[in-house]
Amino acid sequence: RHCHERNLAVNPQGGNTGMVGGSVPVFDEIILSTARMNRVLSFHSVSGCPGFAEVLQTFSTCKGMLGEILSAFEFMDAVCMQLVGRHLH
């Protein structure tokens, strides 16, 4: 609310690995660290994606096969992929 009322951009910053330039502030952004957000409190069941247990299983399988090579894991459901296709072609 504070940032919205002052028209300030909020830039969430997670692992800070430097792998993604989007987490680096460019001008006047507020940095919001997500480092302490280390557990899932809930998962919306009607979001169109498989259960969170399946996502975790997929991550575990990939981590087992790739080890330390796997430095990030991101999940996008079918609706998200349709939006990406529609807007970014």
Coordinates of N, CA and C in Angstrom, one line a residue, residues 13-51:
Q13 N 13.2 -9.7 -4.7 CA 14.5 -10.3 -4.9 C 14.6 -11.6 -4.1
G14 N 14.9 -12.7 -4.8 CA 14.9 -14.0 -4.1 C 16.3 -14.4 -3.8
G15 N 16.8 -15.4 -4.5 CA 18.1 -16.0 -4.2 C 19.2 -15.1 -4.5
N16 N 19.0 -14.1 -5.3 CA 20.1 -13.1 -5.6 C 21.3 -13.8 -6.2
T17 N 21.0 -14.8 -7.1 CA 22.1 -15.5 -7.7 C 22.8 -14.8 -8.8
G18 N 22.1 -13.7 -9.3 CA 22.7 -13.0 -10.4 C 22.4 -13.6 -11.8
M19 N 21.6 -14.7 -11.8 CA 21.3 -15.4 -13.0 C 20.2 -14.6 -13.8
V20 N 19.5 -13.7 -13.2 CA 18.4 -13.0 -13.8 C 18.6 -11.5 -13.6
G21 N 18.6 -10.7 -14.6 CA 18.8 -9.3 -14.5 C 17.6 -8.6 -13.9
G22 N 16.4 -9.3 -14.0 CA 15.1 -8.7 -13.5 C 15.1 -8.4 -12.1
S23 N 16.0 -9.0 -11.3 CA 15.9 -8.8 -9.9 C 16.9 -7.7 -9.4
V24 N 17.5 -7.1 -10.4 CA 18.5 -6.0 -10.1 C 17.8 -4.7 -10.3
P25 N 17.8 -3.8 -9.3 CA 17.1 -2.5 -9.4 C 17.8 -1.6 -10.5
V26 N 17.0 -0.9 -11.2 CA 17.5 -0.1 -12.3 C 17.5 1.4 -11.9
F27 N 16.4 1.8 -11.3 CA 16.3 3.3 -11.0 C 15.9 3.5 -9.6
D28 N 14.6 3.5 -9.4 CA 14.0 3.9 -8.1 C 13.2 2.9 -7.4
E29 N 13.5 1.6 -7.7 CA 12.6 0.5 -7.2 C 12.9 0.3 -5.7
I30 N 11.9 -0.2 -5.0 CA 12.0 -0.7 -3.7 C 12.3 -2.2 -3.8
I31 N 13.4 -2.7 -3.1 CA 13.8 -4.1 -3.1 C 13.0 -4.8 -2.0
L32 N 12.3 -5.8 -2.4 CA 11.6 -6.7 -1.4 C 12.3 -8.0 -1.3
S33 N 13.0 -8.3 -0.3 CA 13.7 -9.6 -0.2 C 12.6 -10.7 0.2
T34 N 12.8 -11.8 -0.6 CA 11.9 -12.9 -0.3 C 12.7 -14.0 0.4
A35 N 13.8 -13.7 0.9 CA 14.7 -14.8 1.5 C 14.0 -15.5 2.7
R36 N 13.2 -14.8 3.5 CA 12.6 -15.4 4.6 C 11.3 -16.1 4.3
M37 N 10.9 -16.0 3.0 CA 9.6 -16.7 2.6 C 10.0 -18.1 2.2
N38 N 10.2 -19.0 3.2 CA 10.8 -20.3 2.9 C 9.9 -21.4 3.1
R39 N 8.5 -21.2 3.1 CA 7.6 -22.3 3.2 C 6.3 -21.9 2.6
V40 N 5.6 -22.9 2.1 CA 4.3 -22.6 1.4 C 3.2 -22.7 2.5
L41 N 2.4 -21.7 2.6 CA 1.3 -21.6 3.6 C 0.0 -22.2 3.0
S42 N -0.2 -22.0 1.7 CA -1.3 -22.5 1.1 C -1.1 -22.6 -0.4
F43 N -1.9 -23.3 -1.1 CA -1.8 -23.4 -2.6 C -3.2 -23.5 -3.1
H44 N -3.6 -22.5 -3.9 CA -5.0 -22.4 -4.4 C -5.3 -23.6 -5.3
S45 N -6.3 -24.3 -5.0 CA -6.6 -25.6 -5.7 C -7.3 -25.4 -7.0
V46 N -7.8 -24.2 -7.3 CA -8.4 -24.0 -8.6 C -7.5 -23.1 -9.6
S47 N -6.3 -23.1 -9.3 CA -5.4 -22.3 -10.2 C -5.1 -23.0 -11.5
G48 N -5.6 -24.2 -11.7 CA -5.4 -24.9 -13.0 C -4.1 -25.7 -13.1
C49 N -3.3 -25.7 -12.1 CA -2.1 -26.5 -12.2 C -2.2 -27.7 -11.3
P50 N -1.3 -28.7 -11.5 CA -1.3 -29.9 -10.7 C -1.1 -29.6 -9.3
G51 N -1.4 -30.5 -8.4 CA -1.2 -30.3 -7.0 C 0.3 -30.0 -6.7

